[in-house]
Amino acid sequence: MRELFLVFLIFFISACSLTQKEKKLSLKKIDTRHESAIRSYASYEDIIRLKSKLNSDSIVLRIFGDSHIASDFFSKELRTNLIKANSIGYIYALQPRYQQTTSVSYWSKDFELENSKSNTGYSYGMGGILAKAKKEGALIKISSNLKEQNFDIKIFYKAKNKGFILSDANKQRHEIRQKSTKKFIGKKIKNVKFPIEIKALEKDLQISGLLIYKEDKKVRILDTVAMNGARSDIWLRWDKGNMQELFKDLKNDIIILAYGSNDAFTNHFDKNNFKNNYKKFINFLRKNNENVNILLISPPTITQKEEDKYVLNPNFKLLRDSIYEIAKEERLMLFDMHSFIQDSGGKEFWIEQKLSFKDVHLSISGYKIMADKFMQDLRSFLATF
């Protein structure tokens, strides 16, 4: 019995030692001081301009993307530590389930969502999400989670007859009754104190989004235009006039495009079609945002479930190669999430460390580490110029 106890004790001590060793190994492997995951094909002038923008008092950075961005874990880190945001920027009138923006909180009653990914029967503003009133008196309440509570806003909507009422924390009441069913109207309201309440005065009122910032102050904004399941061609379903108006109101200094995960999940991935649609979006953004810097993010390792196990997506390599080609042809910077995962232990190791799920998504901790890596590599790269 005593011998059995000693054997067990030795095994337990060995196991503890191994655990500590593995922990040290984990810390070493998920150290962000690995080879840079930034790839730059940008011109010297673009790089210098990007460096200047990140060091300026005012900056607007917008991220377009899929579920990696719609969760707002990656972007929250950049908003807090890279941009140090003092304004909200663009938000949907309501967020779909499993999506969030940590800049605001929502409450609603008798509004429903329409999504450009699944329902093409509507005209959509930028981002492709509509909040539609199911009846007169439907409500949306939005609270600011930033320290600042007073902003100017511009709300984009369609109304058949009566419009809506917007009230704020200072008990200001604005009746918005301009009619439009063919295009989105952008209504500006100055000096609004959050939280705000939007009350529909008619059934089927449509609200696509709100622009929230201070026109007369230096602003630092990182906002997200993202959707679960979005592919790189989702922008083709959005109203171009609405997007152009938004860009005139608040020009983007930096735009990050983070698509690709869902493009890979097709039976026959069409490389040329993918590249053409993505490059058209890049050119549209450049045309409507003077001197904008655009960066691409290549997605993390894409796996898919086959029977009872996860395997590498068969289109992943071709998709990743296509994103690299776009970066080279359009002279852009690129951040490769997959490259960092591989350099820091690989997909299986990230799963073991609870930094990644078995599918394409990372955990909250995984997105934080990925954001830290992005910021570190970007700063290190720009420091050489």
XYZ file of N, CA and C in Angstrom, residues 5-229:
675
model
N 1.311 4.149 -2.800
C 1.168 5.568 -2.492
C 2.368 6.361 -3.042
N 3.598 5.792 -2.870
C 4.789 6.465 -3.365
C 4.781 6.602 -4.882
N 4.326 5.532 -5.554
C 4.220 5.577 -7.020
C 3.259 6.678 -7.445
N 2.123 6.740 -6.755
C 1.125 7.772 -7.063
C 1.686 9.172 -6.811
N 2.442 9.311 -5.679
C 3.008 10.615 -5.334
C 4.012 11.068 -6.389
N 4.869 10.144 -6.834
C 5.852 10.463 -7.874
C 5.158 10.869 -9.173
N 4.083 10.128 -9.516
C 3.316 10.441 -10.735
C 2.683 11.821 -10.624
N 2.140 12.131 -9.436
C 1.474 13.419 -9.220
C 2.468 14.571 -9.330
N 3.657 14.396 -8.703
C 4.686 15.441 -8.765
C 5.148 15.643 -10.209
N 5.314 14.538 -10.923
C 5.736 14.621 -12.331
C 4.692 15.355 -13.158
N 3.416 15.026 -12.899
C 2.328 15.663 -13.635
C 2.289 17.155 -13.367
N 2.486 17.533 -12.079
C 2.512 18.953 -11.718
C 3.667 19.665 -12.403
N 4.816 19.020 -12.424
C 5.990 19.609 -13.067
C 5.742 19.795 -14.554
N 5.113 18.794 -15.166
C 4.808 18.868 -16.589
C 3.824 19.994 -16.849
N 2.832 20.114 -15.947
C 1.850 21.174 -16.107
C 2.524 22.540 -16.054
N 3.413 22.735 -15.067
C 4.124 23.999 -14.963
C 4.993 24.247 -16.188
N 5.628 23.185 -16.661
C 6.461 23.304 -17.855
C 5.626 23.709 -19.062
N 4.433 23.039 -19.180
C 3.551 23.365 -20.300
C 3.070 24.806 -20.214
N 2.815 25.260 -18.952
C 2.367 26.632 -18.788
C 3.438 27.601 -19.248
N 4.690 27.326 -18.869
C 5.788 28.179 -19.301
C 5.922 28.148 -20.819
N 5.747 26.954 -21.394
C 5.826 26.813 -22.834
C 4.720 27.616 -23.499
N 3.520 27.566 -22.883
C 2.390 28.300 -23.446
C 2.684 29.791 -23.471
N 3.198 30.305 -22.335
C 3.494 31.716 -22.263
C 4.546 32.108 -23.293
N 5.487 31.238 -23.496
C 6.535 31.524 -24.465
C 5.994 31.493 -25.886
N 5.152 30.502 -26.176
C 4.661 30.350 -27.540
C 3.653 31.426 -27.925
N 2.850 31.901 -26.951
C 1.869 32.927 -27.278
C 2.417 34.313 -26.961
N 3.703 34.409 -26.883
C 4.354 35.698 -26.806
C 4.212 36.367 -28.172
N 3.762 37.620 -28.188
C 3.536 38.287 -29.470
C 4.826 38.756 -30.136
N 5.977 38.516 -29.470
C 7.250 38.944 -30.065
C 7.792 37.899 -31.039
N 6.906 37.347 -31.828
C 7.313 36.420 -32.883
C 7.568 37.218 -34.160
N 7.886 36.512 -35.188
C 8.045 37.150 -36.494
C 6.797 37.958 -36.813
N 6.972 39.123 -37.396
C 5.850 40.010 -37.679
C 4.834 39.348 -38.607
N 3.558 39.582 -38.321
C 2.480 39.100 -39.193
C 2.008 40.196 -40.136
N 2.700 41.350 -40.100
C 2.412 42.441 -41.034
C 3.198 42.215 -42.316
N 2.510 42.340 -43.429
C 3.152 42.310 -44.743
C 2.823 43.629 -45.424
N 3.818 44.319 -45.917
C 3.559 45.617 -46.526
C 3.948 45.641 -47.993
N 2.965 46.026 -48.809
C 3.199 46.267 -50.233
C 2.831 47.712 -50.562
N 2.661 48.523 -49.497
C 2.254 49.918 -49.655
C 3.428 50.784 -50.066
N 3.120 51.929 -50.657
C 4.162 52.874 -51.051
C 4.733 53.568 -49.819
N 5.910 54.117 -49.977
C 6.545 54.866 -48.889
C 5.640 56.008 -48.433
N 5.033 56.714 -49.386
C 4.159 57.846 -49.070
C 2.951 57.397 -48.241
N 2.360 56.247 -48.599
C 1.208 55.733 -47.850
C 1.597 55.361 -46.419
N 2.762 54.772 -46.269
C 3.214 54.358 -44.933
C 3.460 55.576 -44.047
N 4.105 56.594 -44.601
C 4.355 57.821 -43.837
C 3.039 58.493 -43.461
N 2.077 58.502 -44.386
C 0.775 59.098 -44.096
C 0.052 58.321 -42.998
N 0.127 56.990 -43.040
C -0.495 56.168 -42.001
C 0.125 56.460 -40.640
N 1.432 56.545 -40.595
C 2.132 56.839 -39.341
C 1.699 58.195 -38.790
N 1.573 59.174 -39.660
C 1.162 60.509 -39.249
C -0.262 60.505 -38.701
N -1.142 59.767 -39.345
C -2.543 59.708 -38.902
C -2.665 59.080 -37.523
N -1.934 58.000 -37.296
C -2.016 57.324 -36.003
C -1.462 58.191 -34.874
N -0.616 59.159 -35.205
C -0.044 60.054 -34.197
C -0.795 61.376 -34.081
N -1.851 61.550 -34.872
C -2.561 62.829 -34.880
C -3.606 62.896 -33.774
N -4.103 64.108 -33.515
C -5.105 64.315 -32.467
C -6.475 63.790 -32.876
N -6.775 63.839 -34.169
C -8.065 63.363 -34.676
C -7.830 62.214 -35.645
N -8.636 61.168 -35.513
C -8.490 60.017 -36.402
C -9.804 59.258 -36.471
N -10.137 58.815 -37.671
C -11.321 57.975 -37.872
C -10.869 56.682 -38.531
N -11.017 55.586 -37.814
C -10.663 54.259 -38.330
C -11.930 53.417 -38.360
N -12.236 52.853 -39.506
C -13.425 51.999 -39.642
C -12.998 50.607 -40.092
N -13.600 49.592 -39.484
C -13.320 48.209 -39.867
C -14.576 47.602 -40.480
N -14.472 47.152 -41.707
C -15.515 46.375 -42.365
C -15.139 44.898 -42.247
N -16.104 44.041 -41.897
C -15.733 42.642 -41.795
C -16.873 41.712 -41.453
N -16.481 40.497 -41.082
C -17.440 39.434 -40.783
C -17.510 39.198 -39.279
N -17.759 37.959 -38.860
C -17.989 37.674 -37.439
C -16.771 37.956 -36.559
N -15.564 37.897 -37.110
C -14.370 38.212 -36.314
C -14.428 39.658 -35.799
N -15.071 40.524 -36.589
C -15.207 41.930 -36.212
C -16.555 42.185 -35.539
N -17.596 41.461 -35.968
C -18.943 41.668 -35.409
C -19.012 41.335 -33.925
N -18.115 40.470 -33.448
C -18.073 40.156 -32.018
C -17.506 41.324 -31.210
N -16.715 42.181 -31.852
C -16.118 43.393 -31.282
C -15.062 43.114 -30.223
N -14.541 41.904 -30.149
C -13.467 41.613 -29.192
C -12.120 42.120 -29.721
N -11.821 41.812 -30.970
C -10.595 42.287 -31.611
C -10.612 43.809 -31.706
N -11.704 44.365 -32.226
C -11.786 45.803 -32.458
C -11.843 46.596 -31.166
N -12.415 46.019 -30.108
C -12.447 46.722 -28.812
C -11.037 47.024 -28.317
N -10.118 46.063 -28.487
C -8.745 46.278 -28.053
C -8.100 47.431 -28.822
N -8.353 47.480 -30.126
C -7.806 48.566 -30.940
C -8.457 49.898 -30.577
N -9.748 49.875 -30.314
C -10.474 51.092 -29.953
C -9.922 51.685 -28.652
N -9.592 50.794 -27.712
C -9.139 51.229 -26.391
C -7.663 51.603 -26.380
N -6.828 50.801 -27.028
C -5.377 50.928 -26.865
C -4.637 51.549 -28.046
N -5.228 51.497 -29.233
C -4.571 52.083 -30.401
C -5.138 53.468 -30.706
N -6.456 53.564 -30.727
C -7.116 54.812 -31.092
C -7.431 55.672 -29.874
N -7.704 55.008 -28.726
C -8.141 55.727 -27.518
C -9.350 56.593 -27.845
N -10.413 55.935 -28.263
C -11.594 56.593 -28.815
C -12.288 57.501 -27.807
N -12.739 58.654 -28.306
C -13.554 59.557 -27.494
C -14.925 59.819 -28.115
N -15.184 59.185 -29.260
C -16.479 59.289 -29.930
C -16.901 57.916 -30.431
N -18.166 57.793 -30.765
C -18.735 56.486 -31.105
C -18.606 56.172 -32.584
N -18.908 57.145 -33.448
C -18.875 56.895 -34.882
C -20.163 56.290 -35.385
N -20.066 55.367 -36.336
C -21.256 54.778 -36.977
C -21.684 53.516 -36.239
N -22.991 53.415 -35.983
C -23.562 52.202 -35.392
C -24.845 51.838 -36.122
N -25.230 50.571 -36.039
C -26.558 50.166 -36.487
C -27.596 50.693 -35.506
N -28.844 50.821 -35.972
C -29.919 51.227 -35.069
C -30.178 50.139 -34.025
N -29.952 48.888 -34.403
C -29.990 47.739 -33.491
C -28.963 46.729 -33.960
N -28.409 45.961 -33.040
C -27.447 44.926 -33.400
C -28.143 43.572 -33.525
N -27.793 42.792 -34.548
C -28.303 41.416 -34.634
C -27.817 40.572 -33.460
N -28.485 39.469 -33.224
C -28.057 38.550 -32.169
C -26.632 38.077 -32.419
N -25.896 37.889 -31.329
C -24.519 37.408 -31.350
C -23.540 38.442 -31.917
N -24.007 39.681 -32.106
C -23.116 40.762 -32.506
C -23.183 41.854 -31.440
N -22.152 42.700 -31.435
C -22.150 43.786 -30.465
C -21.210 44.886 -30.909
N -21.422 46.059 -30.377
C -20.395 47.084 -30.355
C -20.334 47.566 -28.927
N -19.167 47.494 -28.332
C -19.038 47.798 -26.902
C -19.133 49.299 -26.617
N -19.208 50.120 -27.656
C -19.337 51.565 -27.458
C -20.724 51.957 -26.959
N -21.743 51.146 -27.292
C -23.116 51.473 -26.898
C -23.840 50.233 -26.396
N -24.978 50.486 -25.722
C -25.885 49.410 -25.301
C -27.269 49.723 -25.845
N -28.044 48.660 -26.136
C -29.359 48.809 -26.759
C -30.467 48.221 -25.887
N -31.658 48.792 -26.055
C -32.903 48.182 -25.586
C -33.952 48.526 -26.633
N -34.827 47.569 -26.955
C -35.842 47.844 -27.971
C -37.140 47.117 -27.679
N -38.183 47.627 -28.266
C -39.508 47.019 -28.170
C -40.250 47.245 -29.478
N -40.720 46.162 -30.071
C -41.546 46.194 -31.284
C -40.794 46.683 -32.517
N -39.468 46.518 -32.514
C -38.683 46.673 -33.734
C -38.162 45.302 -34.144
N -38.052 45.054 -35.450
C -37.462 43.821 -35.950
C -36.319 44.163 -36.897
N -35.424 43.203 -37.065
C -34.253 43.422 -37.902
C -34.413 42.759 -39.262
N -33.940 43.440 -40.286
C -33.790 42.859 -41.619
C -32.308 42.899 -41.965
N -31.822 41.825 -42.572
C -30.399 41.636 -42.783
C -30.118 41.410 -44.266
N -29.229 42.187 -44.842
C -28.940 42.086 -46.276
C -28.286 40.768 -46.657
N -27.751 40.050 -45.669
C -27.146 38.750 -45.973
C -28.207 37.715 -46.340
N -29.359 37.792 -45.681
C -30.373 36.755 -45.857
C -31.646 37.236 -46.540
N -31.884 38.540 -46.558
C -33.113 39.070 -47.139
C -32.772 40.192 -48.104
N -32.955 39.945 -49.391
C -32.604 40.939 -50.411
C -33.813 41.760 -50.837
N -34.906 41.654 -50.115
C -36.132 42.356 -50.490
C -36.184 43.808 -50.058
N -35.103 44.332 -49.488
C -35.060 45.717 -49.020
C -33.865 46.445 -49.618
N -33.947 47.786 -49.576
C -32.782 48.606 -49.853
C -32.095 48.854 -48.516
N -30.804 48.620 -48.446
C -30.070 48.704 -47.188
C -29.055 49.832 -47.223
N -28.883 50.481 -46.073
C -27.820 51.457 -45.930
C -26.502 50.760 -45.658
N -25.467 51.541 -45.350
C -24.149 50.974 -45.093
C -24.208 49.973 -43.942
N -23.670 48.807 -44.166
C -23.673 47.753 -43.164
C -24.739 46.708 -43.377
N -25.817 47.078 -44.106
C -26.809 46.083 -44.490
C -27.719 45.592 -43.382
N -27.949 46.405 -42.344
C -28.861 46.034 -41.259
C -29.933 47.113 -41.134
N -31.195 46.691 -41.119
C -32.319 47.608 -40.950
C -33.069 47.296 -39.669
N -33.443 48.336 -38.919
C -34.390 48.185 -37.812
C -35.736 48.694 -38.325
N -36.755 47.820 -38.335
C -38.065 48.168 -38.891
C -39.132 48.091 -37.804
N -39.926 49.165 -37.678
C -40.968 49.222 -36.654
C -42.115 48.287 -37.019
N -42.474 47.412 -36.100
C -43.600 46.496 -36.333
C -44.944 47.188 -36.129
N -44.905 48.320 -35.409
C -46.147 49.076 -35.209
C -45.803 50.483 -34.724
N -46.774 51.370 -34.765
C -46.597 52.702 -34.208
C -46.305 52.594 -32.713
N -45.379 53.405 -32.235
C -45.005 53.358 -30.829
C -43.836 52.456 -30.525
N -43.301 51.778 -31.525
C -42.114 50.937 -31.324
C -40.954 51.795 -30.819
N -40.129 51.221 -29.943
C -39.081 51.987 -29.262
C -37.696 51.381 -29.442
N -36.709 52.253 -29.517
C -35.292 51.877 -29.412
C -34.643 52.842 -28.421
N -33.891 52.308 -27.465
C -33.108 53.127 -26.541
C -31.636 52.778 -26.709
N -30.806 53.799 -26.809
C -29.369 53.596 -27.004
C -28.614 54.384 -25.937
N -27.695 53.720 -25.233
C -26.864 54.354 -24.208
C -25.412 54.352 -24.656
N -24.693 55.418 -24.335
C -23.263 55.492 -24.624
C -22.483 54.819 -23.507
N -21.556 53.942 -23.869
C -20.677 53.300 -22.889
C -19.332 54.008 -22.753
N -19.169 55.099 -23.483
C -17.960 55.897 -23.358
C -18.131 56.913 -22.229
N -17.023 57.497 -21.801
C -17.084 58.527 -20.767
C -17.906 59.706 -21.245
N -17.752 60.062 -22.512
C -18.497 61.174 -23.099
C -19.957 60.765 -23.332
N -20.880 61.684 -23.018
C -22.315 61.407 -23.165
C -23.019 62.390 -24.106
N -22.348 63.468 -24.482
C -22.959 64.467 -25.368
C -22.335 64.404 -26.750
N -23.198 64.262 -27.765
C -22.722 64.142 -29.138
C -23.682 64.840 -30.089
N -23.174 65.088 -31.293
C -24.036 65.402 -32.424
C -24.337 64.079 -33.118
N -25.539 63.939 -33.629
C -25.875 62.683 -34.301
C -26.496 62.959 -35.665
N -26.393 61.990 -36.522
C -27.119 61.988 -37.792
C -27.748 60.617 -37.935
N -29.061 60.587 -38.057
C -29.790 59.327 -38.118
C -30.327 59.129 -39.533
N -30.145 57.932 -40.074
C -30.529 57.616 -41.448
C -31.777 56.731 -41.431
N -32.822 57.175 -42.135
C -34.121 56.501 -42.025
C -34.933 56.627 -43.317
N -36.000 55.824 -43.384
C -37.040 55.944 -44.401
C -38.390 55.973 -43.697
N -39.271 56.874 -44.148
C -40.588 57.001 -43.522
C -41.646 57.238 -44.600
N -42.803 56.598 -44.437
C -43.898 56.763 -45.404
C -44.705 58.023 -45.115
N -45.036 58.249 -43.839
C -45.943 59.338 -43.500
C -45.493 60.198 -42.327
N -45.268 59.582 -41.150
C -45.131 60.363 -39.926
C -43.715 60.448 -39.357
N -42.852 59.479 -39.614
C -41.493 59.539 -39.095
C -41.364 59.047 -37.671
N -40.629 59.804 -36.830
C -40.335 59.341 -35.470
C -40.035 60.522 -34.559
N -39.961 60.255 -33.265
C -39.561 61.240 -32.264
C -38.280 60.762 -31.609
N -37.292 61.648 -31.501
C -36.052 61.331 -30.789
C -35.990 62.188 -29.526
N -35.846 61.534 -28.381
C -35.732 62.217 -27.092
C -34.387 61.872 -26.464
N -33.845 62.823 -25.646
C -32.558 62.549 -25.018
C -32.639 62.737 -23.506
N -31.495 62.572 -22.834
C -31.453 62.632 -21.369
C -31.702 64.033 -20.830
N -31.565 65.049 -21.679
C -31.876 66.424 -21.275
C -33.327 66.788 -21.552
N -34.116 65.777 -21.888
C -35.552 65.940 -22.185
C -35.805 66.807 -23.414
N -34.795 66.854 -24.291
C -35.030 67.461 -25.602
C -35.845 66.500 -26.452
N -36.762 67.014 -27.221
C -37.674 66.184 -28.018
C -37.664 66.705 -29.454
N -37.249 65.838 -30.366
C -37.152 66.224 -31.775
C -38.107 65.362 -32.603
N -39.090 66.013 -33.227
C -40.022 65.297 -34.116
C -39.467 65.342 -35.535
N -39.201 64.178 -36.080
C -38.621 64.052 -37.426
C -39.712 63.498 -38.339
N -40.225 64.353 -39.236
C -41.413 63.972 -40.013
C -41.201 64.038 -41.523
N -39.979 64.252 -41.973
C -39.729 64.291 -43.416
C -39.975 62.915 -44.019
N -40.659 62.876 -45.147
C -41.051 61.603 -45.752
C -40.074 61.197 -46.851
N -39.807 59.898 -46.927
C -39.007 59.332 -48.019
C -39.133 57.821 -47.971
N -39.492 57.224 -49.088
C -39.563 55.760 -49.164
C -38.548 55.194 -50.155
N -37.933 56.060 -50.978
C -37.026 55.582 -52.015
C -35.562 55.626 -51.589
N -35.211 56.614 -50.787
C -33.820 56.700 -50.344
C -33.767 57.093 -48.869
N -32.638 56.811 -48.243
C -32.470 57.135 -46.839
C -32.244 58.636 -46.664
N -32.949 59.187 -45.690
C -32.750 60.576 -45.305
C -31.781 60.605 -44.125
N -30.850 61.531 -44.150
C -29.956 61.717 -43.016
C -30.336 62.977 -42.264
N -30.815 62.835 -41.048
C -31.254 63.976 -40.245
C -30.236 64.255 -39.144
N -29.670 65.488 -39.145
C -28.691 65.884 -38.139
C -29.382 66.521 -36.935
N -28.916 66.161 -35.750
C -29.394 66.772 -34.510
C -28.173 67.100 -33.663
N -28.051 68.352 -33.243
C -26.880 68.817 -32.503
C -27.063 68.651 -30.995
N -25.939 68.420 -30.323
C -25.848 68.419 -28.859
C -26.924 67.551 -28.209
N -26.833 66.273 -28.476
C -27.758 65.297 -27.906
C -27.071 64.599 -26.739
N -27.766 64.481 -25.614
C -27.203 63.801 -24.453
C -27.765 62.391 -24.348
N -26.865 61.430 -24.231
C -27.273 60.030 -24.115
C -27.623 59.701 -22.670
N -28.509 58.705 -22.477
C -29.130 57.833 -23.479
C -30.213 58.546 -24.287
N -30.482 58.005 -25.484
C -31.524 58.551 -26.348
C -32.605 57.504 -26.569
N -33.790 57.993 -26.920
C -34.919 57.106 -27.233
C -35.491 57.495 -28.583
N -35.703 56.500 -29.436
C -36.320 56.704 -30.748
C -37.695 56.028 -30.726
N -38.732 56.814 -30.966
C -40.104 56.295 -30.943
C -40.728 56.415 -32.322
N -41.110 55.296 -32.901
C -41.713 55.285 -34.232
C -43.114 55.878 -34.191
N -43.414 56.766 -35.125
C -44.757 57.329 -35.242
C -45.584 56.604 -36.292
N -45.017 55.560 -36.869
C -45.731 54.791 -37.883
C -45.153 53.387 -37.997
N -45.975 52.486 -38.440
C -45.547 51.116 -38.740
C -44.618 51.146 -39.959
N -43.632 50.264 -39.962
C -42.698 50.082 -41.078
C -41.660 51.207 -41.220
N -41.541 52.083 -40.223
C -40.418 53.010 -40.208
C -39.120 52.201 -40.283
N -38.193 52.627 -41.132
C -36.926 51.921 -41.284
C -35.764 52.820 -40.851
N -34.887 52.300 -39.988
C -33.697 53.032 -39.566
C -32.485 52.155 -39.863
N -31.544 52.701 -40.635
C -30.380 51.895 -41.038
C -29.189 52.088 -40.115
N -29.015 53.300 -39.573
C -27.858 53.520 -38.722
C -27.792 54.945 -38.213
N -26.852 55.183 -37.312
C -26.627 56.504 -36.746
C -25.143 56.828 -36.765
N -24.836 58.080 -37.060
C -23.481 58.591 -36.989
C -23.405 59.468 -35.744
N -22.498 59.141 -34.814
C -22.482 59.786 -33.504
C -21.072 60.296 -33.197
N -20.925 61.618 -33.185
C -19.634 62.227 -32.878
C -19.849 63.721 -32.658
N -18.775 64.470 -32.411
C -18.871 65.915 -32.255
C -18.191 66.588 -33.431
N -18.961 67.364 -34.187
C -18.417 67.994 -35.385
C -17.391 69.082 -35.057
N -17.551 69.739 -33.919
C -16.709 70.888 -33.609
C -15.528 70.561 -32.702
N -15.240 69.272 -32.505
C -14.128 68.877 -31.644
C -13.255 67.844 -32.343
N -12.039 67.712 -31.843
C -11.154 66.669 -32.358
C -11.680 65.319 -31.916
N -11.861 64.430 -32.874
C -12.469 63.145 -32.562
C -11.498 62.008 -32.822
N -11.621 60.987 -32.008
C -10.871 59.746 -32.202
C -11.900 58.626 -32.210
N -12.042 58.009 -33.375
C -13.123 57.044 -33.583
C -12.575 55.752 -34.162
N -13.010 54.641 -33.606
C -12.884 53.348 -34.275
C -14.261 52.704 -34.229
N -14.912 52.623 -35.390
C -16.215 51.965 -35.451
C -16.151 50.752 -36.366
N -17.161 49.916 -36.272
C -17.169 48.668 -37.032
C -18.442 48.546 -37.853
N -18.277 48.079 -39.078
C -19.402 47.772 -39.961
C -19.255 46.303 -40.312
N -19.872 45.464 -39.500
C -19.606 44.029 -39.615
C -20.887 43.223 -39.466
N -20.831 41.985 -39.942
C -22.002 41.134 -39.942
C -21.569 39.664 -39.909
N -22.184 38.900 -39.041
C -21.917 37.461 -39.017
C -22.267 36.850 -40.371
N -21.365 36.040 -40.887
C -21.622 35.356 -42.157
C -21.357 36.177 -43.395
